[in-house]
Amino acid sequence: VNKCAVVQHILKAYSKEPKREQGTFFAPSNIALCKYWGKRDTELNLPHTSSLSISLGNLGAKTTIALEQALKDRISINGKEVDEDSIFSKNLSHFLDLFRPLNSVFFRVATEVNIPIGAGLASSACGFAAVVGALDQLYGWELPLSLLSILGRLGSGSASRSFWHGFVEWQAGHDADGMDSAGACLESVWPALRIGVLIVDSEQKKLSSRIAMQNTVLTSPFYKIWPEKQARDLKDLKKAIEKQDFMALGETTESNALAMHALMLTTSPPILYSQASTLEAIDKIWHYRQLGLPLYFTQDAGPNLKLLFLEKDEEAIIKIFPKLIVVSPFNIGAFQC
Amino acid sequence: VNKCAVVQHILKAYSKEPKREQGTFFAPSNIALCKYWGKRDTELNLPHTSSLSISLGNLGAKTTIALEQALKDRISINGKEVDEDSIFSKNLSHFLDLFRPLNSVFFRVATEVNIPIGAGLASSACGFAAVVGALDQLYGWELPLSLLSILGRLGSGSASRSFWHGFVEWQAGHDADGMDSAGACLESVWPALRIGVLIVDSEQKKLSSRIAMQNTVLTSPFYKIWPEKQARDLKDLKKAIEKQDFMALGETTESNALAMHALMLTTSPPILYSQASTLEAIDKIWHYRQLGLPLYFTQDAGPNLKLLFLEKDEEAIIKIFPKLIVVSPFNIGAFQC
């Protein structure tokens, strides 16, 4: 099954012509507490395991899309035109190929992002989600979010989780065409929860997570245990969220991230996203936790960390990490799942 | 089965009285290329898997033991009396309890060690091996090295590998009393092989490997894959040694060490022996290897690294790591297995 077939299947009864001048959509970024690492289908970004994320509230991407009378797509980020030969442009144009009314029709895509790009803040997740949402608006499909989630997944796996606020579960699904592999939000709200983004190195990552996870699946002898670990962690996380048990949430989140990085260490050749500064930060987190501060971390395909803590400890934690970017995931007006 | 029963079984036909005034024995330190991590019997130090090491030539411990007219053991290291209340003294005296002619008889134990103690250089391995060898001399048992290896293992698992020069395999064995769990040396010599000891932090380790490996066995979800990985690595290492294939030796050694540390990351609570300076050194090793320098590392239960390289690259590598302690494992006069 290829991407094009999935898009045609989803959109067969829907308009192929824009209904409006332009479409606009905001998608929050999301941080996985239970990771997405390894695809069972690399064309459709179908994962081996389900995953669970927290959206970053008002941090994310807002994209506006319109048809463009031109011979190519015009893509801008934060008002700046993006070079058409960049990998970013090529990837996005390739994705937009799935949605053109005619092959000869191009788009103007303007994205406003209020998070650092490529710093492990899931900018591609919210980016692809915002593009899909904006296309939905432009064409007037009014698809349910679960179908937008499937379309977003075709651009970037974790985009499937960026269509909701709060906690979002991406169910792995079983179908070959991935029609059962979509995000869905959990109803729980946890207003006191805070996510802290700790940038220890803002350079672009050396190895893309796409290649890293593929190498892990192919070569890590421990990967066959990963689905068990994921199933247990997902269950524990959902229970922790339901009970608002912060220690259980933090411990499981941290353990899940460390297991993902352990998988990478056993990949051939080994993958090590941590840097010296990452280990220093982890040491600091563990040191203060031993002193009684409820502070946990997670880490994605890069050296930066995302901290988990509660509102009551925000002041103390900012004193420890003065450059921390603090996010209140539920401080988004009315929460609706 | 307890230690005492094993010692009585091995020594039942041998002298319980010293044959000489004193006994002296030198045991080289050893570095595991295929690690020992996890016990199937914590009393007898019986491992879950076989392991393979390289001895460090003239680096190790030389111990002299004699009976002492006193009310306690007298223990010295490098000419300095060791405090009888130290953990070191207590552990050694406890081990010596297995070998006293009478409970009321004590020993004088003088050890000369020419490696830094507690810096991950397997000082306990060569230490216990030297004590056992010196007892053999003192009592005049003239036990075969395979039996001395079993006695040494009762003090410290990796001591079972410190009775030979060169490459030594410690077969895990299957018997409940561990009589089939002993070291044996490989016949291969590899004179061009070099081991570099890179001390990035000389502080004592925070968590003993004894506790760390036990927690790993009990809590790491990946531990059940470890025996498979070990069996494959051991086979690959023996083939690499036989063929003198340095790249295969280095890659398998490094992969084995990374897998052991990956296991620790997935232990609950997580165990992280690496420090910022460890990662910096690893980055450097990988950087120069990408440039074509055949240089690999292994890491034990501490932040320091042991480098593997060949004689021909020694000069270049010392330029990169000026403080490197270089060992020639086969520069020991006549090699005999």
XYZ file of C-alpha atoms in Angstrom:
674
model
C 0.000 0.000 0.000
C 1.442 3.409 -0.846
C 0.645 6.858 0.515
C -1.231 7.892 -2.576
C -3.666 4.978 -2.297
C -4.389 5.855 1.349
C -5.049 9.506 0.511
C -7.344 8.554 -2.390
C -9.199 6.118 -0.148
C -9.760 8.750 2.548
C -10.660 11.563 0.175
C -12.583 9.688 -2.521
C -15.924 11.251 -1.574
C -14.465 14.695 -0.915
C -13.881 17.809 -2.928
C -10.852 17.980 -5.171
C -11.325 21.731 -5.570
C -10.692 24.360 -2.926
C -13.822 25.594 -1.228
C -12.123 28.678 0.204
C -9.425 31.165 -0.792
C -7.190 29.717 1.882
C -7.133 27.379 4.849
C -5.487 27.941 8.235
C -4.838 25.519 11.070
C -2.865 25.486 14.316
C -1.317 22.241 15.542
C 0.497 21.971 18.892
C 3.857 20.301 19.129
C 3.930 17.105 21.171
C 6.442 15.270 23.335
C 6.194 11.496 23.592
C 6.070 10.098 27.130
C 5.855 6.603 25.657
C 8.024 6.749 22.555
C 7.447 5.989 18.908
C 10.577 4.102 17.818
C 10.451 1.716 14.894
C 8.159 1.310 11.900
C 6.451 -1.787 10.676
C 5.835 0.073 7.387
C 8.257 2.775 6.303
C 6.085 4.038 3.432
C 3.032 4.730 5.593
C 4.892 5.460 8.848
C 3.091 2.646 10.625
C 4.673 1.974 14.025
C 5.508 -1.323 15.691
C 4.020 -0.054 18.951
C 1.475 2.420 20.253
C 2.769 5.635 21.808
C 1.526 8.393 24.097
C 2.312 12.099 24.098
C 1.569 15.369 25.797
C 0.873 18.340 23.537
C 2.704 21.567 24.230
C -0.316 23.861 24.473
C 0.184 27.043 22.534
C 3.592 26.018 21.256
C 3.353 24.659 17.764
C 2.811 25.570 14.125
C 0.106 27.664 12.474
C -0.041 27.132 8.753
C -1.963 28.917 6.015
C -2.304 27.281 2.603
C -3.658 28.667 -0.654
C -3.355 27.759 -4.308
C -0.545 29.646 -5.985
C -0.327 30.689 -9.622
C 3.249 29.577 -10.080
C 5.456 26.776 -11.372
C 6.417 25.570 -7.916
C 5.340 25.700 -4.289
C 6.135 28.839 -2.288
C 7.015 27.911 1.253
C 7.768 30.314 4.079
C 8.504 29.878 7.763
C 7.982 32.812 10.106
C 7.714 35.150 7.104
C 10.965 33.981 5.524
C 10.902 32.242 2.160
C 12.471 28.758 2.351
C 14.984 27.786 -0.322
C 13.227 25.452 -2.737
C 16.268 23.190 -2.906
C 16.394 22.613 0.845
C 15.508 19.163 2.142
C 12.704 20.773 4.095
C 11.110 22.229 0.943
C 11.546 19.060 -1.036
C 9.977 16.916 1.666
C 7.026 19.243 2.047
C 6.435 19.593 -1.722
C 6.645 15.837 -2.053
C 3.988 15.507 0.650
C 1.821 18.184 -1.010
C 1.925 16.129 -4.240
C -0.611 13.886 -2.511
C -3.119 16.734 -2.322
C -2.864 18.764 -5.569
C -6.065 19.186 -7.616
C -3.847 18.690 -10.680
C -0.160 17.824 -10.875
C 0.480 21.251 -12.362
C -1.082 23.142 -9.473
C 1.082 24.536 -6.715
C 0.582 25.906 -3.216
C 1.614 28.851 -1.121
C 2.365 27.553 2.371
C 3.031 30.036 5.158
C 3.897 28.609 8.556
C 4.359 30.470 11.818
C 6.267 28.360 14.332
C 6.830 29.521 17.894
C 9.266 26.770 18.881
C 12.929 26.311 17.942
C 13.138 24.181 14.807
C 15.189 20.985 14.789
C 15.910 21.157 18.505
C 14.027 17.971 19.258
C 10.802 19.866 19.852
C 8.854 17.873 17.317
C 8.656 20.726 14.854
C 8.041 18.255 12.034
C 5.141 16.705 13.971
C 3.274 19.978 14.421
C 4.431 21.144 10.985
C 2.858 18.279 9.054
C -0.238 18.311 11.265
C -0.751 22.019 10.590
C -0.350 21.498 6.833
C -2.956 18.732 6.814
C -5.350 20.784 8.934
C -4.892 23.790 6.651
C -5.598 21.629 3.567
C -8.795 20.408 5.265
C -9.849 24.026 5.693
C -8.844 25.029 2.179
C -10.749 22.183 0.519
C -13.601 22.250 3.038
C -13.422 18.508 3.686
C -14.273 18.850 7.372
C -12.733 15.463 8.043
C -12.822 14.074 11.577
C -9.552 14.605 13.446
C -8.874 10.856 13.411
C -8.667 10.951 9.604
C -6.569 14.132 9.618
C -4.320 12.257 12.034
C -3.856 9.464 9.480
C -3.055 11.978 6.749
C -0.598 13.777 9.024
C 1.089 10.461 9.830
C 1.912 10.044 6.136
C 4.099 13.156 6.457
C 5.683 12.353 9.823
C 4.680 9.559 12.176
C 4.477 11.710 15.280
C 2.290 14.268 13.437
C -0.547 11.816 14.067
C -0.470 12.964 17.705
C -0.465 16.719 17.003
C -4.186 17.201 16.297
C -5.262 17.467 19.938
C -4.279 19.198 23.144
C -3.469 17.271 26.296
C -2.554 13.594 26.349
C -2.795 11.826 23.010
C -2.440 8.118 22.303
C -1.403 6.941 18.862
C -2.694 3.436 18.460
C -0.329 1.295 16.416
C -3.145 -0.560 14.671
C -2.857 -3.758 12.691
C -4.176 -3.011 9.194
C -1.816 -3.025 6.242
C -3.239 0.282 4.982
C -2.944 1.885 8.433
C -6.591 2.952 8.579
C -6.604 1.872 12.239
C -3.342 3.663 13.070
C -4.362 7.107 14.286
C -4.192 9.402 17.269
C -6.927 9.839 19.844
C -6.932 12.162 22.834
C -7.383 11.100 26.434
C -10.048 12.968 28.382
C -7.845 13.620 31.423
C -6.765 17.143 32.223
C -3.853 17.840 34.560
C -3.524 21.615 34.890
C -0.616 21.505 37.355
C 1.588 19.523 34.955
C 4.565 21.374 33.502
C 6.966 20.470 30.709
C 10.364 22.164 30.704
C 12.406 22.261 27.551
C 16.111 22.162 28.346
C 18.252 23.049 25.350
C 21.779 21.808 25.990
C 22.785 22.068 22.326
C 20.791 23.844 19.634
C 22.690 22.367 16.687
C 20.735 20.231 14.230
C 20.916 16.547 14.981
C 23.489 14.562 13.031
C 21.354 11.520 12.326
C 17.654 11.787 11.495
C 15.279 9.852 13.708
C 13.908 8.218 10.557
C 17.226 6.526 9.807
C 18.050 5.969 13.475
C 14.841 4.087 14.206
C 15.153 2.034 11.059
C 18.696 0.964 11.978
C 17.492 0.123 15.466
C 14.755 -2.152 14.161
C 17.160 -3.851 11.779
C 20.157 -4.361 14.060
C 19.445 -4.050 17.811
C 19.275 -7.491 19.448
C 17.124 -5.950 22.183
C 14.451 -4.603 19.830
C 12.350 -7.755 20.093
C 11.731 -6.902 23.769
C 10.677 -3.311 22.986
C 7.005 -4.092 22.261
C 6.623 -5.738 25.701
C 8.262 -2.789 27.417
C 6.084 -0.350 25.465
C 2.855 -2.181 26.259
C 3.665 -2.152 29.979
C 4.783 1.487 30.006
C 1.721 2.629 28.053
C -0.580 0.902 30.518
C 1.334 2.347 33.494
C 1.291 5.841 32.004
C -2.452 5.762 31.376
C -3.020 4.605 34.937
C -0.714 7.352 36.273
C -2.580 9.971 34.227
C -5.940 8.732 35.408
C -4.839 8.806 39.058
C -2.738 11.974 38.629
C 0.126 10.026 40.193
C 3.034 12.269 39.242
C 5.804 9.990 40.501
C 4.487 7.073 38.464
C 4.146 9.347 35.421
C 7.702 10.616 35.780
C 9.305 7.278 36.514
C 7.639 5.509 33.631
C 8.351 8.347 31.209
C 12.030 8.425 32.168
C 12.366 4.657 32.036
C 10.755 4.569 28.599
C 13.155 7.177 27.213
C 16.202 5.459 28.710
C 15.101 2.165 27.173
C 14.800 3.824 23.757
C 18.322 5.215 24.087
C 19.536 1.820 25.329
C 18.138 0.308 22.125
C 20.135 2.844 20.141
C 23.356 2.009 22.015
C 22.916 -1.591 20.876
C 22.293 -0.632 17.262
C 25.011 -1.367 14.745
C 26.709 1.049 14.298
C 25.778 2.443 17.724
C 23.698 5.621 17.978
C 24.425 8.029 20.812
C 22.348 11.225 20.850
C 23.517 12.239 24.322
C 26.349 14.696 24.648
C 28.523 15.516 27.630
C 26.108 18.340 28.491
C 23.185 15.901 28.379
C 24.809 13.668 30.992
C 25.590 16.675 33.167
C 21.934 17.677 33.075
C 20.778 14.118 33.857
C 23.184 13.980 36.818
C 21.721 17.244 38.074
C 18.135 15.987 37.711
C 18.920 12.789 39.592
C 20.825 14.703 42.245
C 17.900 17.025 43.002
C 15.428 14.170 42.833
C 17.410 12.337 45.474
C 17.083 15.462 47.603
C 13.306 15.158 47.303
C 12.427 17.284 44.267
C 9.903 15.503 42.015
C 11.633 16.116 38.686
C 11.904 13.709 35.754
C 13.071 13.871 32.166
C 12.530 12.424 28.761
C 14.851 12.579 25.751
C 14.199 12.199 22.042
C 16.458 11.814 19.026
C 18.791 14.600 20.097
C 20.862 15.814 23.041
C 18.185 18.046 24.601
C 15.983 17.066 27.503
C 12.355 17.695 28.339
C 11.664 17.896 32.053
C 8.451 16.884 33.776
C 7.443 18.600 36.997
C 4.497 20.183 38.783
C 3.462 23.816 39.026
C 4.369 23.947 42.751
C 8.036 23.233 41.962
C 8.356 25.544 38.959
C 10.190 28.288 40.813
C 12.717 25.921 42.397
C 13.379 24.211 39.085
C 13.927 27.451 37.190
C 16.556 28.328 39.791
C 18.341 25.078 38.947
C 17.921 25.437 35.174
C 17.663 29.199 34.527
C 17.323 28.804 30.748
C 14.459 26.309 30.964
C 11.524 26.983 28.614
C 8.448 26.136 30.694
C 5.253 24.958 29.020
C 1.825 24.600 30.639
C 0.156 22.009 28.418
C -3.347 22.593 29.794
C -3.207 26.384 29.927
C -5.088 26.635 26.623
C -8.523 27.980 27.488
C -11.317 25.433 27.411
C -9.971 21.890 27.046
C -12.017 19.638 24.878
C -11.177 16.119 23.853
C 25.874 -24.940 47.981
C 27.993 -22.488 49.941
C 31.590 -21.355 49.443
C 32.863 -23.368 52.349
C 31.527 -26.614 50.878
C 33.214 -25.884 47.547
C 36.563 -25.157 49.212
C 36.337 -28.318 51.318
C 35.484 -30.353 48.245
C 38.458 -29.011 46.294
C 40.937 -29.249 49.163
C 39.759 -32.426 50.888
C 42.844 -34.403 49.852
C 45.288 -31.531 50.384
C 47.371 -30.273 53.224
C 45.726 -28.170 55.930
C 49.125 -27.125 57.255
C 51.549 -24.744 55.555
C 54.376 -26.467 53.754
C 56.488 -23.316 53.515
C 57.199 -20.214 55.561
C 55.321 -18.146 53.031
C 53.759 -18.286 49.585
C 54.009 -15.722 46.807
C 52.063 -15.405 43.559
C 51.652 -12.817 40.817
C 48.293 -12.520 39.017
C 47.773 -10.149 36.084
C 44.782 -7.860 35.963
C 42.303 -8.609 33.184
C 39.884 -6.626 31.049
C 36.783 -8.348 29.749
C 36.211 -8.091 26.003
C 33.033 -10.130 26.404
C 31.641 -9.039 29.759
C 30.645 -10.849 32.911
C 27.365 -9.236 33.950
C 24.866 -11.100 36.060
C 25.100 -14.084 38.395
C 23.019 -17.196 38.448
C 24.376 -17.846 41.968
C 25.401 -14.882 44.110
C 27.032 -17.017 46.817
C 29.433 -18.801 44.451
C 29.739 -15.992 41.866
C 28.442 -18.251 39.114
C 27.672 -16.234 35.988
C 24.697 -16.457 33.652
C 27.032 -16.332 30.653
C 30.589 -17.145 29.668
C 33.024 -14.250 29.281
C 36.373 -13.559 27.650
C 39.210 -11.318 28.784
C 42.679 -10.152 27.940
C 45.198 -10.094 30.760
C 47.252 -6.964 31.288
C 50.708 -8.538 31.155
C 52.915 -7.295 33.955
C 50.211 -5.113 35.456
C 48.563 -6.848 38.349
C 49.014 -7.922 41.949
C 51.830 -9.844 43.629
C 50.831 -11.200 47.005
C 52.830 -12.860 49.753
C 51.017 -14.760 52.486
C 52.330 -16.243 55.707
C 50.805 -17.325 58.976
C 50.849 -14.565 61.582
C 51.079 -14.915 65.334
C 48.342 -12.424 66.048
C 44.654 -12.062 66.872
C 43.707 -10.783 63.449
C 44.917 -10.688 59.872
C 47.583 -8.147 58.952
C 46.964 -6.802 55.485
C 49.142 -4.372 53.599
C 49.023 -2.909 50.105
C 52.198 -1.495 48.602
C 53.842 -1.559 52.008
C 51.041 0.331 53.755
C 49.020 -1.359 56.465
C 45.310 -1.404 55.592
C 42.831 -0.365 58.281
C 41.249 -3.531 59.673
C 37.820 -1.896 59.708
C 37.875 -1.006 56.003
C 35.514 -2.870 53.696
C 38.566 -4.102 51.811
C 40.057 -5.734 54.916
C 36.777 -7.217 56.029
C 36.094 -8.739 52.609
C 39.557 -10.222 52.385
C 39.520 -11.595 55.954
C 36.116 -13.074 55.293
C 37.526 -14.781 52.203
C 40.591 -15.977 54.140
C 38.240 -17.627 56.674
C 37.759 -20.297 53.996
C 41.436 -21.221 54.171
C 42.549 -21.046 57.825
C 44.095 -24.184 59.351
C 42.118 -23.301 62.482
C 39.622 -20.525 63.056
C 42.033 -18.945 65.503
C 44.897 -18.713 63.030
C 45.522 -15.519 61.141
C 47.515 -14.415 58.103
C 49.913 -11.730 57.085
C 49.007 -10.660 53.553
C 51.323 -8.279 51.704
C 50.216 -7.209 48.242
C 52.149 -5.142 45.741
C 49.827 -3.686 43.099
C 51.157 -1.748 40.126
C 47.768 -0.535 38.843
C 45.485 2.187 40.246
C 43.024 0.588 42.689
C 39.278 1.014 42.191
C 39.679 2.731 38.830
C 37.948 -0.015 36.926
C 41.209 -1.852 36.342
C 39.999 -5.074 37.867
C 42.169 -4.705 40.943
C 39.853 -7.039 42.840
C 40.203 -9.678 40.102
C 43.991 -9.793 40.235
C 43.900 -9.224 44.002
C 41.840 -12.316 44.794
C 43.682 -14.388 42.192
C 47.039 -13.458 43.754
C 45.773 -14.343 47.241
C 44.607 -17.771 46.076
C 47.854 -18.403 44.204
C 49.876 -17.377 47.257
C 47.840 -19.721 49.486
C 48.556 -22.526 47.018
C 52.261 -21.821 47.416
C 52.075 -21.472 51.179
C 50.237 -24.767 51.674
C 52.042 -26.537 48.846
C 48.823 -27.768 47.239
C 50.137 -27.363 43.694
C 46.579 -27.273 42.403
C 46.015 -26.977 38.649
C 45.227 -23.411 37.568
C 41.655 -24.410 36.694
C 41.015 -25.233 40.361
C 42.780 -22.086 41.573
C 40.487 -20.253 39.153
C 37.434 -21.730 40.888
C 38.788 -20.717 44.293
C 39.555 -17.207 43.026
C 36.014 -16.922 41.648
C 34.664 -17.380 45.173
C 36.381 -14.095 46.080
C 35.488 -12.148 42.943
C 33.940 -13.554 39.777
C 36.422 -11.992 37.399
C 39.346 -13.300 39.467
C 38.663 -16.633 37.746
C 40.227 -15.088 34.611
C 43.364 -13.688 36.290
C 45.414 -16.910 36.472
C 46.740 -16.742 32.910
C 48.307 -14.287 30.503
C 46.768 -13.552 27.133
C 43.174 -14.297 26.239
C 41.189 -16.148 28.875
C 37.701 -17.586 28.624
C 35.632 -18.127 31.721
C 33.129 -20.832 30.942
C 29.838 -20.213 32.703
C 29.251 -23.892 33.374
C 26.031 -25.530 34.462
C 26.715 -27.313 37.750
C 25.101 -26.068 40.944
C 28.429 -26.262 42.796
C 30.255 -24.392 40.007
C 32.918 -27.063 39.550
C 32.580 -26.542 35.773
C 32.746 -22.727 36.012
C 36.424 -21.845 35.616
C 38.808 -19.928 33.440
C 40.909 -21.409 30.659
C 43.416 -19.649 28.461
C 43.305 -19.504 24.679
C 46.473 -20.479 22.891
C 46.505 -17.486 20.563
C 49.174 -14.859 20.936
C 48.808 -11.417 19.383
C 51.991 -9.467 20.148
C 50.909 -6.314 18.263
C 47.773 -5.883 20.368
C 47.735 -2.918 22.733
C 45.363 -1.981 25.534
C 45.226 1.673 26.563
C 43.820 2.616 29.931
C 42.126 6.011 29.762
C 41.401 7.411 33.214
C 38.770 10.139 32.848
C 37.917 10.126 36.558
C 39.955 8.410 39.268
C 37.287 8.644 41.975
C 35.946 5.392 43.413
C 32.788 4.207 41.701
C 29.549 5.070 43.457
C 27.797 1.754 42.940
C 29.633 -1.569 43.199
C 29.435 -3.832 40.186
C 28.161 -6.559 42.495
C 25.010 -4.600 43.295
C 24.736 -3.132 39.803
C 24.743 -6.505 38.067
C 22.309 -7.954 40.556
C 19.847 -5.080 39.993
C 20.261 -5.524 36.245
C 19.367 -9.209 36.418
C 16.365 -8.484 38.621
C 14.875 -5.476 36.806
C 16.105 -4.944 33.229
C 13.477 -6.084 30.707
C 16.291 -6.563 28.175
C 18.318 -8.939 30.348
C 16.627 -12.004 28.885
C 18.266 -11.203 25.527
C 21.735 -10.832 27.071
C 22.661 -14.547 26.930
C 21.981 -14.630 23.151
C 24.058 -11.508 22.607
C 26.869 -12.894 24.759
C 26.944 -16.245 22.970
C 27.186 -14.522 19.579
C 29.828 -12.020 20.738
C 31.935 -14.714 22.389
C 31.914 -16.761 19.206
C 32.770 -13.696 17.085
C 35.579 -12.679 19.445
C 37.155 -16.120 19.393
C 37.000 -16.136 15.606
C 38.519 -12.627 15.462
C 41.332 -13.703 17.802
C 42.024 -16.812 15.782
C 42.163 -14.844 12.524
C 43.869 -11.807 14.131
C 41.085 -9.722 12.608
C 41.499 -6.515 14.597
C 38.410 -4.728 13.257
C 36.182 -7.650 14.178
C 37.814 -7.813 17.620
C 37.297 -4.088 18.199
C 33.765 -3.919 16.888
C 32.544 -6.892 18.863
C 34.280 -5.731 22.035
C 32.769 -2.254 21.758
C 29.323 -3.576 20.916
C 29.434 -5.943 23.885
C 30.362 -3.141 26.298
C 27.678 -0.814 24.920
C 25.087 -3.561 25.308
C 26.094 -4.064 28.936
C 25.699 -0.332 29.589
C 22.387 -0.367 27.700
C 21.203 -3.087 30.090
C 22.137 -0.826 32.987
C 20.214 2.116 31.524
C 17.112 -0.084 31.562
C 17.647 -1.189 35.144
C 15.310 0.166 37.772
C 16.528 2.533 39.114
C 18.741 3.253 36.091
C 22.516 2.839 36.381
C 24.721 5.246 34.467
C 28.470 4.799 34.950
C 29.371 7.185 32.122
C 30.235 10.753 32.950
C 30.416 13.795 30.689
C 34.132 13.116 30.236
C 33.373 9.521 29.212
C 31.116 10.709 26.393
C 33.706 13.232 25.275
C 36.285 10.446 25.032
C 33.866 8.181 23.137
C 33.098 10.996 20.691
C 36.828 11.431 20.137
C 37.367 7.706 19.551
C 34.531 7.559 17.028
C 35.732 10.719 15.352
C 39.244 9.367 14.757
C 37.901 5.972 13.773
C 35.805 7.653 11.063
C 39.019 9.250 9.858
C 40.479 5.770 9.429
C 42.251 5.088 12.733
C 41.530 1.541 13.973
C 40.694 2.397 17.575
C 38.000 0.818 19.757
C 37.014 0.937 23.417
C 35.450 -1.067 26.153
C 33.993 0.186 29.430
C 33.362 -1.546 32.732
C 31.464 -0.556 35.851
C 32.961 2.921 35.979
C 33.530 6.027 33.863
C 36.976 5.066 32.552
C 37.630 3.527 29.162
C 40.028 0.878 27.953
C 41.148 1.370 24.370
C 42.049 -1.359 21.923
C 44.547 -0.659 19.162
C 47.594 -2.063 17.404
C 51.286 -1.370 17.979
C 51.574 0.455 14.644
C 49.098 3.141 15.796
C 50.444 3.581 19.316
C 52.283 6.816 18.599
C 49.286 8.452 16.883
C 46.952 7.410 19.679
C 49.192 8.734 22.437
C 49.137 12.069 20.650
C 45.336 12.041 20.862
C 45.233 10.810 24.465
C 48.511 11.974 26.046
C 47.707 10.482 29.479
C 46.941 7.026 28.124
C 48.530 4.137 30.037
C 49.566 1.684 27.334
C 49.776 -2.030 28.073
C 51.352 -4.718 25.865
C 49.516 -7.848 26.997
C 51.903 -10.255 25.268
C 55.145 -8.518 26.203
C 55.692 -10.926 29.088
C 58.621 -13.076 28.074
C 57.714 -16.585 26.999
C 53.969 -17.031 26.584
C 52.619 -20.329 27.705
C 49.006 -21.343 27.880
